[in-house]
Structures are given as C-alpha cells and as structure tokens.
C-alpha cells in the first residue's frame, strides 16, 4: 500500500504490525515529472474562446475555469503522440449546484438540505447524500424567473468540454453514476487498457491500483475539493488521492508527467502529494493530529441525536452529555452538542456529540447502555459511531 492510513503507520511503528518499505517503483521506472498549477494566477488560464464554449455552442472570451493552458496544451500534445491521459476530478455530475441569478435562491435537498447537483445526462438534480432526485427546473420556485445558473463542475462537464475541444479524442467516464450499470467498471477499464479510449475521466475510483502502460499524462483537475470537508482526515485523503493519481502516469517505458491544478498550491497535502513524499506527510500530519487530539492519539466516538422537534433534540443531546460526565471517566473530552454538517436529514433535526478518549472500551459500554435506554423516548433517536471517518 503506497499510502497507508496514519493509524496503520503508527501501529507499525510500535511493532503492532509488520512494516516493509518499497523504495522503488514497479519496473524501477522513474516517478513522473509533476507540476503544481496555481489556478488563482490569471496568467495560468487562457482567455481564448477556443478554451471556453457556451452550451449553445457560442464562444465566450473569458478565463477557462476547468483547464489551465499548460494542461490543455499538454492534452493535445499527448493525443497527437497516441498516448493516453487520465483526468481526475473527485466530483460527479455536471454542475455542483444551481442558483437563481435573479433572487439568489439555491436548490437544496428537501430531505437533508444539502445542495442538489445537476446531472446533465438525464436532466436531473440529485442529492449525493440521501439519493433524492427531481427534474431540472425551468424557473425558480421562489421568484418564478428563468435565470437559473449552474455553478461548479464535475465529471460530466469535463467530458463535455473535452468532446468539444478534442473532437477526434475517444473519451470515457468512470464515476459511481456510470458503475451503477452492471459490469461498466470492468468493461470501461479493460477498454481503456486496450487502447479503445484516449482519455479516461473519473473520480477517485480511477486513481488507485490501476496499471495502464500507455498513460503518460495525469491531470488532477481540482485538488482542493477534499480539503474543505469537515473531517480530520481531509488532508490525508487529499494527499492519498494525489499520490495515487500521479502514480498512474509513466508506469512503463514512456516518460510520465502529471499536473495538479489547485487554488492552494502551498498546502502541504498538495506539495507533498505531488512529490509522493509519504514520510514527510506522515510527520507533518501527525503533528497536526497531536495538537487536535485526533486519531491515532485518541479514539473518537460520534453520537447523533435526531428528532422532528428541534428543541427536544437539542435538549436530549445536552442531557445525554451530562449523563456521561456524571461517570467521571478519566481523560474523556466531549465536544458539542453542535449541529452536524448535515443538520436536517429525513425530515428530522440532528445534533452531534464527539467523544475523545484514550481507552474507549468502558466508555463504549456505558454509552451503548444509555443509548439503548433512552433512544426513542420523546421521539429522539440516538446512534453512535466508533472511529468515525467523517468527523
């Protein structure tokens, strides 16, 4: 494993696991040359209409927000050489969300209040959390105007732009929407390996473990997406994804190159990911985890309270916290109750407690018995998650 989790590496350092370092790449081929592209620099983007085309086919003379000029030109160069390209964007759909250009209304999921993502392929708005879907709106439900704006981008839009700009290129897409159809993942990967496609666009599923000898260019279209997630693993996940993606380029006898587009060119997860420097990332991230009292230094237990009455939900979470504190557990830290990232799910309000401790066994038993006793009372459901991945 090129990027073991920090917890796994820490346990290996203590002798809990064995540890073997692989110092050379497969076939002893050199790592690809990697360049970080700062998207906040206007000079890195092209103002040519050639790089930006409206949905109706008319050119727009404005900065292209998908590809830097250097990555765009390199794609053309590799296609001319009959070499293959992988482009990673860890976001599916066509646009990240819709908003009304007249009143500012944002289209959100009625079930969990997350932004709805626009999928052009079937003209639907979809919630990537709970699965809610609705048809693409013709007018704004708030003001009735038809000035709907699409903001952001995902795999679908990347493919659309590539098809417009490189008309001879054969472009394949892989994300969870595509792989819902049985065998699509295996078929697409096999076809790409056999040279039936020139460019493979996809989410994280295309970054790990694949060996395509003719891939000489990898582009991480936007490396910043994971850094904004409300998780102590955000930097680790970003580093892992960049490291794995860059490693897909130049795995055979042809020299590889990789471009990482970002608005955070100095973030250590991005700079060290570009270098594939796991050891330096491990040391830096372990320092941050120690300061934050996050795993592997402490175990974490997430507790969620949900109910249709918001006040009762808040009160239940506060009372539960007091019940835990009464036991006087040593070295226990309790954060919250707070509103979680998704505050409203399934027509229920939610509150969140985060417990941090060194020895979780006794605490787990206590909160499990409390949750069993109190869950359901007053219409409040209580669940907990040991070692959560998204806190």
Short mmCIF file of C-alpha atoms in Angstrom, two decimals:
data_model
loop_
_atom_site.label_atom_id
_atom_site.label_comp_id
_atom_site.label_asym_id
_atom_site.label_seq_id
_atom_site.Cartn_x
_atom_site.Cartn_y
_atom_site.Cartn_z
CA UNK A 1 0.00 0.00 0.00
CA UNK A 2 1.56 3.28 -1.13
CA UNK A 3 -0.36 5.43 1.34
CA UNK A 4 -1.32 3.51 4.50
CA UNK A 5 -3.50 5.39 6.96
CA UNK A 6 -1.76 7.28 9.74
CA UNK A 7 -3.24 4.87 12.28
CA UNK A 8 -1.79 1.89 10.41
CA UNK A 9 1.64 3.52 10.09
CA UNK A 10 1.65 4.49 13.78
CA UNK A 11 0.82 0.94 14.84
CA UNK A 12 3.52 -0.41 12.54
CA UNK A 13 5.97 1.98 14.22
CA UNK A 14 5.03 0.47 17.58
CA UNK A 15 5.53 -3.06 16.31
CA UNK A 16 1.83 -3.96 16.30
CA UNK A 17 2.07 -4.57 12.55
CA UNK A 18 5.00 -5.57 10.39
CA UNK A 19 6.37 -2.87 8.10
CA UNK A 20 8.14 -3.26 4.76
CA UNK A 21 9.12 -0.19 2.75
CA UNK A 22 9.06 -0.41 -1.05
CA UNK A 23 11.70 2.08 -2.10
CA UNK A 24 11.49 1.59 -5.86
CA UNK A 25 8.65 1.88 -8.30
CA UNK A 26 7.46 -1.10 -10.32
CA UNK A 27 9.94 -1.93 -13.10
CA UNK A 28 12.23 0.65 -11.44
CA UNK A 29 10.67 3.29 -13.70
CA UNK A 30 11.15 6.91 -12.56
CA UNK A 31 8.33 8.88 -10.98
CA UNK A 32 6.55 11.21 -13.38
CA UNK A 33 7.58 14.84 -13.54
CA UNK A 34 4.94 16.73 -11.57
CA UNK A 35 3.92 20.37 -11.71
CA UNK A 36 1.54 22.22 -9.39
CA UNK A 37 -0.54 24.84 -11.22
CA UNK A 38 -1.91 27.78 -9.24
CA UNK A 39 -5.41 28.41 -10.55
CA UNK A 40 -5.59 31.75 -8.72
CA UNK A 41 -3.00 33.15 -11.14
CA UNK A 42 -4.85 34.63 -14.15
CA UNK A 43 -1.85 34.02 -16.40
CA UNK A 44 -2.24 30.27 -15.91
CA UNK A 45 -5.65 30.31 -17.57
CA UNK A 46 -6.49 31.06 -21.19
CA UNK A 47 -8.78 33.88 -22.29
CA UNK A 48 -9.10 32.42 -25.79
CA UNK A 49 -12.62 31.46 -26.93
CA UNK A 50 -11.02 28.21 -28.04
CA UNK A 51 -10.98 27.14 -24.41
CA UNK A 52 -14.47 28.24 -23.34
CA UNK A 53 -17.70 27.46 -25.17
CA UNK A 54 -21.27 28.09 -24.05
CA UNK A 55 -23.89 25.30 -24.02
CA UNK A 56 -25.41 26.67 -27.21
CA UNK A 57 -22.03 26.46 -28.98
CA UNK A 58 -21.18 30.17 -28.94
CA UNK A 59 -17.62 31.10 -27.85
CA UNK A 60 -17.01 33.17 -24.73
CA UNK A 61 -13.88 35.26 -24.24
CA UNK A 62 -13.32 34.71 -20.54
CA UNK A 63 -10.93 32.62 -18.44
CA UNK A 64 -11.49 28.90 -18.72
CA UNK A 65 -12.15 27.59 -15.22
CA UNK A 66 -11.63 23.90 -15.95
CA UNK A 67 -8.20 23.56 -17.52
CA UNK A 68 -5.09 25.65 -17.24
CA UNK A 69 -3.47 26.45 -20.56
CA UNK A 70 -0.47 24.23 -19.84
CA UNK A 71 -2.64 21.19 -19.07
CA UNK A 72 -4.91 21.87 -22.02
CA UNK A 73 -1.97 22.12 -24.42
CA UNK A 74 -0.35 19.01 -22.96
CA UNK A 75 -3.55 17.02 -23.57
CA UNK A 76 -3.36 17.96 -27.26
CA UNK A 77 0.32 17.02 -27.38
CA UNK A 78 -0.25 13.57 -25.85
CA UNK A 79 -3.19 12.87 -28.14
CA UNK A 80 -1.00 13.67 -31.15
CA UNK A 81 1.51 11.09 -29.91
CA UNK A 82 -1.22 8.45 -29.46
CA UNK A 83 -0.52 8.32 -25.74
CA UNK A 84 -3.27 8.06 -23.11
CA UNK A 85 -4.45 10.51 -20.48
CA UNK A 86 -6.17 10.23 -17.11
CA UNK A 87 -8.04 13.22 -15.68
CA UNK A 88 -9.20 13.10 -12.07
CA UNK A 89 -11.99 15.25 -10.67
CA UNK A 90 -13.41 13.87 -7.44
CA UNK A 91 -16.87 15.23 -8.07
CA UNK A 92 -19.52 13.66 -10.26
CA UNK A 93 -22.31 15.37 -12.16
CA UNK A 94 -22.25 18.39 -14.44
CA UNK A 95 -22.56 21.33 -12.00
CA UNK A 96 -22.08 21.38 -8.24
CA UNK A 97 -25.31 23.26 -7.59
CA UNK A 98 -27.93 25.55 -9.12
CA UNK A 99 -28.82 29.07 -8.09
CA UNK A 100 -31.24 31.71 -9.32
CA UNK A 101 -29.49 34.67 -10.93
CA UNK A 102 -32.42 36.93 -10.03
CA UNK A 103 -33.16 36.25 -6.34
CA UNK A 104 -30.19 34.10 -5.26
CA UNK A 105 -32.24 31.02 -4.36
CA UNK A 106 -30.12 27.86 -4.09
CA UNK A 107 -31.65 24.49 -4.91
CA UNK A 108 -31.25 22.18 -1.91
CA UNK A 109 -32.45 18.71 -0.98
CA UNK A 110 -35.74 18.83 0.97
CA UNK A 111 -34.66 15.79 2.95
CA UNK A 112 -31.17 16.73 4.16
CA UNK A 113 -30.76 20.36 2.99
CA UNK A 114 -27.55 19.61 1.06
CA UNK A 115 -27.00 21.28 -2.30
CA UNK A 116 -28.52 19.41 -5.24
CA UNK A 117 -26.06 18.51 -8.01
CA UNK A 118 -27.08 18.96 -11.64
CA UNK A 119 -26.67 15.88 -13.85
CA UNK A 120 -26.95 16.84 -17.50
CA UNK A 121 -27.06 13.27 -18.77
CA UNK A 122 -30.61 12.75 -17.51
CA UNK A 123 -31.54 16.40 -16.79
CA UNK A 124 -31.96 15.75 -13.08
CA UNK A 125 -30.98 17.36 -9.80
CA UNK A 126 -29.62 14.77 -7.39
CA UNK A 127 -28.65 14.69 -3.73
CA UNK A 128 -25.39 12.77 -3.40
CA UNK A 129 -26.08 12.09 0.26
CA UNK A 130 -29.60 10.67 0.53
CA UNK A 131 -30.41 9.89 -3.11
CA UNK A 132 -33.27 12.38 -3.57
CA UNK A 133 -33.86 13.37 -7.22
CA UNK A 134 -36.01 15.89 -9.06
CA UNK A 135 -36.32 17.17 -12.61
CA UNK A 136 -34.22 20.11 -13.79
CA UNK A 137 -36.25 23.28 -13.08
CA UNK A 138 -37.30 25.67 -15.83
CA UNK A 139 -37.99 28.50 -13.39
CA UNK A 140 -37.06 29.48 -9.84
CA UNK A 141 -39.60 28.27 -7.24
CA UNK A 142 -39.05 31.45 -5.19
CA UNK A 143 -39.38 34.25 -7.76
CA UNK A 144 -40.64 32.48 -10.88
CA UNK A 145 -37.80 33.81 -13.07
CA UNK A 146 -35.97 31.60 -15.58
CA UNK A 147 -32.48 32.88 -14.75
CA UNK A 148 -31.12 29.58 -13.46
CA UNK A 149 -27.33 29.49 -13.10
CA UNK A 150 -25.18 26.37 -12.91
CA UNK A 151 -22.19 26.69 -10.59
CA UNK A 152 -19.10 24.49 -10.39
CA UNK A 153 -18.33 21.36 -12.37
CA UNK A 154 -17.92 17.60 -12.20
CA UNK A 155 -17.03 14.63 -14.38
CA UNK A 156 -19.88 15.17 -16.85
CA UNK A 157 -18.84 18.70 -17.68
CA UNK A 158 -15.18 17.74 -18.05
CA UNK A 159 -16.19 15.13 -20.63
CA UNK A 160 -18.38 17.66 -22.46
CA UNK A 161 -15.55 20.19 -22.77
CA UNK A 162 -13.11 17.52 -23.95
CA UNK A 163 -15.54 16.32 -26.59
CA UNK A 164 -15.96 19.90 -27.83
CA UNK A 165 -12.29 20.77 -27.92
CA UNK A 166 -10.74 17.45 -28.98
CA UNK A 167 -13.33 16.14 -31.39
CA UNK A 168 -11.25 13.17 -32.53
CA UNK A 169 -10.45 12.00 -29.00
CA UNK A 170 -12.28 9.00 -27.57
CA UNK A 171 -13.29 9.94 -24.02
CA UNK A 172 -14.56 7.57 -21.32
CA UNK A 173 -16.05 8.48 -17.95
CA UNK A 174 -15.96 6.49 -14.72
CA UNK A 175 -17.82 7.52 -11.58
CA UNK A 176 -20.47 5.94 -9.37
CA UNK A 177 -23.23 7.03 -11.77
CA UNK A 178 -21.64 5.05 -14.59
CA UNK A 179 -20.80 1.99 -12.49
CA UNK A 180 -24.39 1.57 -11.29
CA UNK A 181 -24.86 -0.37 -14.52
CA UNK A 182 -23.54 -3.89 -14.03
CA UNK A 183 -20.01 -4.58 -15.33
CA UNK A 184 -19.49 -0.98 -16.55
CA UNK A 185 -16.42 -0.54 -14.34
CA UNK A 186 -14.65 -3.65 -15.61
CA UNK A 187 -15.65 -3.05 -19.23
CA UNK A 188 -14.51 0.58 -19.25
CA UNK A 189 -11.17 -0.15 -17.58
CA UNK A 190 -10.50 -3.05 -19.93
CA UNK A 191 -11.38 -0.95 -22.99
CA UNK A 192 -9.09 1.86 -21.82
CA UNK A 193 -6.24 -0.57 -21.20
CA UNK A 194 -6.72 -1.99 -24.69
CA UNK A 195 -6.45 1.48 -26.23
CA UNK A 196 -10.10 1.87 -27.22
CA UNK A 197 -10.22 5.21 -25.38
CA UNK A 198 -7.69 8.05 -25.39
CA UNK A 199 -8.81 9.87 -22.24
CA UNK A 200 -10.29 8.48 -19.03
CA UNK A 201 -12.14 10.99 -16.82
CA UNK A 202 -13.24 9.90 -13.39
CA UNK A 203 -13.48 10.20 -9.65
CA UNK A 204 -11.26 8.50 -7.08
CA UNK A 205 -12.05 5.03 -8.47
CA UNK A 206 -9.65 5.66 -11.38
CA UNK A 207 -6.75 6.73 -9.15
CA UNK A 208 -5.89 3.59 -7.23
CA UNK A 209 -4.24 0.36 -8.22
CA UNK A 210 -4.53 0.55 -12.00
CA UNK A 211 -1.64 -0.08 -14.37
CA UNK A 212 -2.04 1.44 -17.84
CA UNK A 213 1.30 1.25 -19.71
CA UNK A 214 0.36 3.87 -22.32
CA UNK A 215 -0.75 6.55 -19.84
CA UNK A 216 1.83 9.33 -19.87
CA UNK A 217 -0.26 12.24 -18.60
CA UNK A 218 -2.31 12.58 -15.44
CA UNK A 219 -4.21 15.73 -14.59
CA UNK A 220 -5.78 16.40 -11.21
CA UNK A 221 -8.34 18.94 -12.37
CA UNK A 222 -9.07 20.39 -8.92
CA UNK A 223 -7.06 19.09 -5.99
CA UNK A 224 -8.81 21.27 -3.38
CA UNK A 225 -12.19 19.53 -3.20
CA UNK A 226 -11.35 17.21 -0.30
CA UNK A 227 -9.60 19.88 1.78
CA UNK A 228 -12.90 21.61 2.56
CA UNK A 229 -14.55 18.53 4.04
CA UNK A 230 -15.39 18.71 7.78
CA UNK A 231 -13.12 15.81 8.71
CA UNK A 232 -9.81 15.40 10.49
CA UNK A 233 -8.88 13.13 7.57
CA UNK A 234 -9.32 15.86 4.93
CA UNK A 235 -5.59 16.46 4.39
CA UNK A 236 -4.80 12.75 4.49
CA UNK A 237 -7.49 11.92 1.93
CA UNK A 238 -6.27 14.71 -0.38
CA UNK A 239 -2.65 13.59 -0.10
CA UNK A 240 -3.60 9.97 -0.75
CA UNK A 241 -5.69 10.81 -3.81
CA UNK A 242 -2.97 12.99 -5.37
CA UNK A 243 -0.24 10.45 -4.66
CA UNK A 244 -2.24 7.59 -6.13
CA UNK A 245 -3.35 9.59 -9.18
CA UNK A 246 0.15 10.85 -10.02
CA UNK A 247 1.40 7.27 -9.77
CA UNK A 248 -0.75 6.22 -12.75
CA UNK A 249 1.49 8.17 -15.17
CA UNK A 250 4.61 6.78 -16.81
CA UNK A 251 4.47 3.27 -15.40
CA UNK A 252 6.13 1.60 -18.42
CA UNK A 253 8.93 2.66 -20.76
CA UNK A 254 7.46 6.08 -21.67
CA UNK A 255 8.20 9.12 -19.51
CA UNK A 256 5.23 10.31 -17.48
CA UNK A 257 4.08 13.77 -16.45
CA UNK A 258 1.40 14.99 -14.05
CA UNK A 259 -0.27 18.36 -13.47
CA UNK A 260 -2.05 19.24 -10.24
CA UNK A 261 -4.43 22.18 -10.53
CA UNK A 262 -5.23 23.91 -7.26
CA UNK A 263 -6.15 27.16 -5.52
CA UNK A 264 -3.98 26.08 -2.56
CA UNK A 265 -0.57 25.48 -4.14
CA UNK A 266 1.34 25.70 -0.84
CA UNK A 267 -0.81 23.32 1.22
CA UNK A 268 1.39 20.51 2.50
CA UNK A 269 -1.05 17.79 1.41
CA UNK A 270 -0.73 19.04 -2.16
CA UNK A 271 3.01 19.81 -2.26
CA UNK A 272 3.99 16.53 -0.61
CA UNK A 273 1.42 14.59 -2.63
CA UNK A 274 2.99 15.94 -5.79
CA UNK A 275 6.37 14.65 -4.59
CA UNK A 276 4.83 11.37 -3.38
CA UNK A 277 6.67 12.04 -0.11
CA UNK A 278 4.71 9.91 2.32
CA UNK A 279 7.22 10.06 5.17
CA UNK A 280 7.27 13.87 5.28
CA UNK A 281 3.48 14.00 5.10
CA UNK A 282 3.20 11.47 7.92
CA UNK A 283 5.41 13.54 10.23
CA UNK A 284 3.61 16.81 9.41
CA UNK A 285 0.13 15.36 9.74
CA UNK A 286 0.96 13.55 12.98
CA UNK A 287 1.98 16.90 14.48
CA UNK A 288 -1.38 18.37 13.49
CA UNK A 289 -3.27 15.34 14.82
CA UNK A 290 -1.45 15.62 18.14
CA UNK A 291 -2.43 19.27 18.51
CA UNK A 292 -6.04 18.48 17.58
CA UNK A 293 -6.15 15.41 19.86
CA UNK A 294 -7.30 13.37 16.88
CA UNK A 295 -6.58 9.72 15.98
CA UNK A 296 -4.23 7.95 16.34
CA UNK A 297 -3.54 9.85 19.59
CA UNK A 298 -7.09 9.48 20.88
CA UNK A 299 -10.03 7.31 19.90
CA UNK A 300 -13.19 9.05 18.74
CA UNK A 301 -16.86 8.21 19.19
CA UNK A 302 -19.51 10.19 17.31
CA UNK A 303 -23.03 10.39 18.74
CA UNK A 304 -26.01 11.57 16.69
CA UNK A 305 -29.38 12.67 18.05
CA UNK A 306 -32.29 13.09 15.64
CA UNK A 307 -35.92 14.11 16.08
CA UNK A 308 -38.70 16.06 14.42
CA UNK A 309 -38.76 18.61 17.25
CA UNK A 310 -35.57 20.68 17.16
CA UNK A 311 -35.75 21.88 20.80
CA UNK A 312 -36.25 18.34 22.12
CA UNK A 313 -33.34 17.12 20.01
CA UNK A 314 -31.03 19.79 21.43
CA UNK A 315 -32.21 19.13 24.97
CA UNK A 316 -31.75 15.37 24.62
CA UNK A 317 -28.19 15.78 23.40
CA UNK A 318 -27.35 18.12 26.30
CA UNK A 319 -28.88 15.77 28.87
CA UNK A 320 -27.04 12.79 27.40
CA UNK A 321 -23.77 14.67 27.69
CA UNK A 322 -24.45 15.37 31.36
CA UNK A 323 -25.21 11.69 31.99
CA UNK A 324 -21.84 10.71 30.53
CA UNK A 325 -19.98 13.36 32.54
CA UNK A 326 -21.53 12.06 35.77
CA UNK A 327 -19.47 8.87 35.43
CA UNK A 328 -16.23 10.85 35.68
CA UNK A 329 -14.31 8.95 33.03
CA UNK A 330 -10.61 9.81 33.09
CA UNK A 331 -9.13 11.68 30.09
CA UNK A 332 -12.53 11.99 28.41
CA UNK A 333 -13.15 15.01 26.16
CA UNK A 334 -16.69 15.76 24.92
CA UNK A 335 -17.26 18.33 22.19
CA UNK A 336 -20.76 19.63 21.50
CA UNK A 337 -23.61 19.28 21.16
CA UNK A 338 -23.38 21.06 17.82
CA UNK A 339 -25.24 20.96 14.52
CA UNK A 340 -23.52 18.45 12.19
CA UNK A 341 -22.59 19.20 8.59
CA UNK A 342 -25.94 17.74 7.51
CA UNK A 343 -28.21 19.24 10.15
CA UNK A 344 -31.52 18.08 8.72
CA UNK A 345 -31.92 14.54 7.32
CA UNK A 346 -35.08 12.57 6.59
CA UNK A 347 -37.26 15.43 7.90
CA UNK A 348 -35.52 15.23 11.26
CA UNK A 349 -33.28 17.73 13.05
CA UNK A 350 -29.89 16.47 14.20
CA UNK A 351 -27.35 17.25 16.89
CA UNK A 352 -23.91 15.80 17.38
CA UNK A 353 -21.55 14.93 20.23
CA UNK A 354 -17.92 13.97 19.68
CA UNK A 355 -16.20 11.99 22.41
CA UNK A 356 -12.41 11.64 22.53
CA UNK A 357 -10.65 9.19 24.85
CA UNK A 358 -7.56 7.01 25.23
CA UNK A 359 -9.31 3.81 26.35
CA UNK A 360 -12.74 3.51 24.77
CA UNK A 361 -13.91 0.08 25.95
CA UNK A 362 -15.62 1.12 29.21
CA UNK A 363 -16.97 4.32 27.69
CA UNK A 364 -18.43 2.45 24.70
CA UNK A 365 -20.24 0.05 27.02
CA UNK A 366 -21.67 2.92 29.08
CA UNK A 367 -22.95 5.00 26.16
CA UNK A 368 -24.32 1.88 24.46
CA UNK A 369 -26.43 1.08 27.52
CA UNK A 370 -27.52 4.73 27.82
CA UNK A 371 -28.46 4.89 24.14
CA UNK A 372 -30.45 1.64 24.46
CA UNK A 373 -32.29 3.03 27.47
CA UNK A 374 -33.02 6.50 26.10
CA UNK A 375 -33.30 6.08 22.32
CA UNK A 376 -36.84 6.56 21.10
CA UNK A 377 -38.02 8.42 24.18
CA UNK A 378 -39.61 11.76 23.37
CA UNK A 379 -39.28 10.94 19.67
CA UNK A 380 -35.47 11.20 19.79
CA UNK A 381 -33.33 8.55 18.10
CA UNK A 382 -29.74 8.06 19.27
CA UNK A 383 -26.97 6.37 17.31
CA UNK A 384 -23.20 6.26 17.74
CA UNK A 385 -20.25 5.53 15.53
CA UNK A 386 -16.88 4.33 16.89
CA UNK A 387 -13.83 5.61 14.97
CA UNK A 388 -15.91 7.66 12.51
CA UNK A 389 -14.29 8.62 9.22
CA UNK A 390 -16.02 11.98 8.71
CA UNK A 391 -15.55 13.92 11.98
#
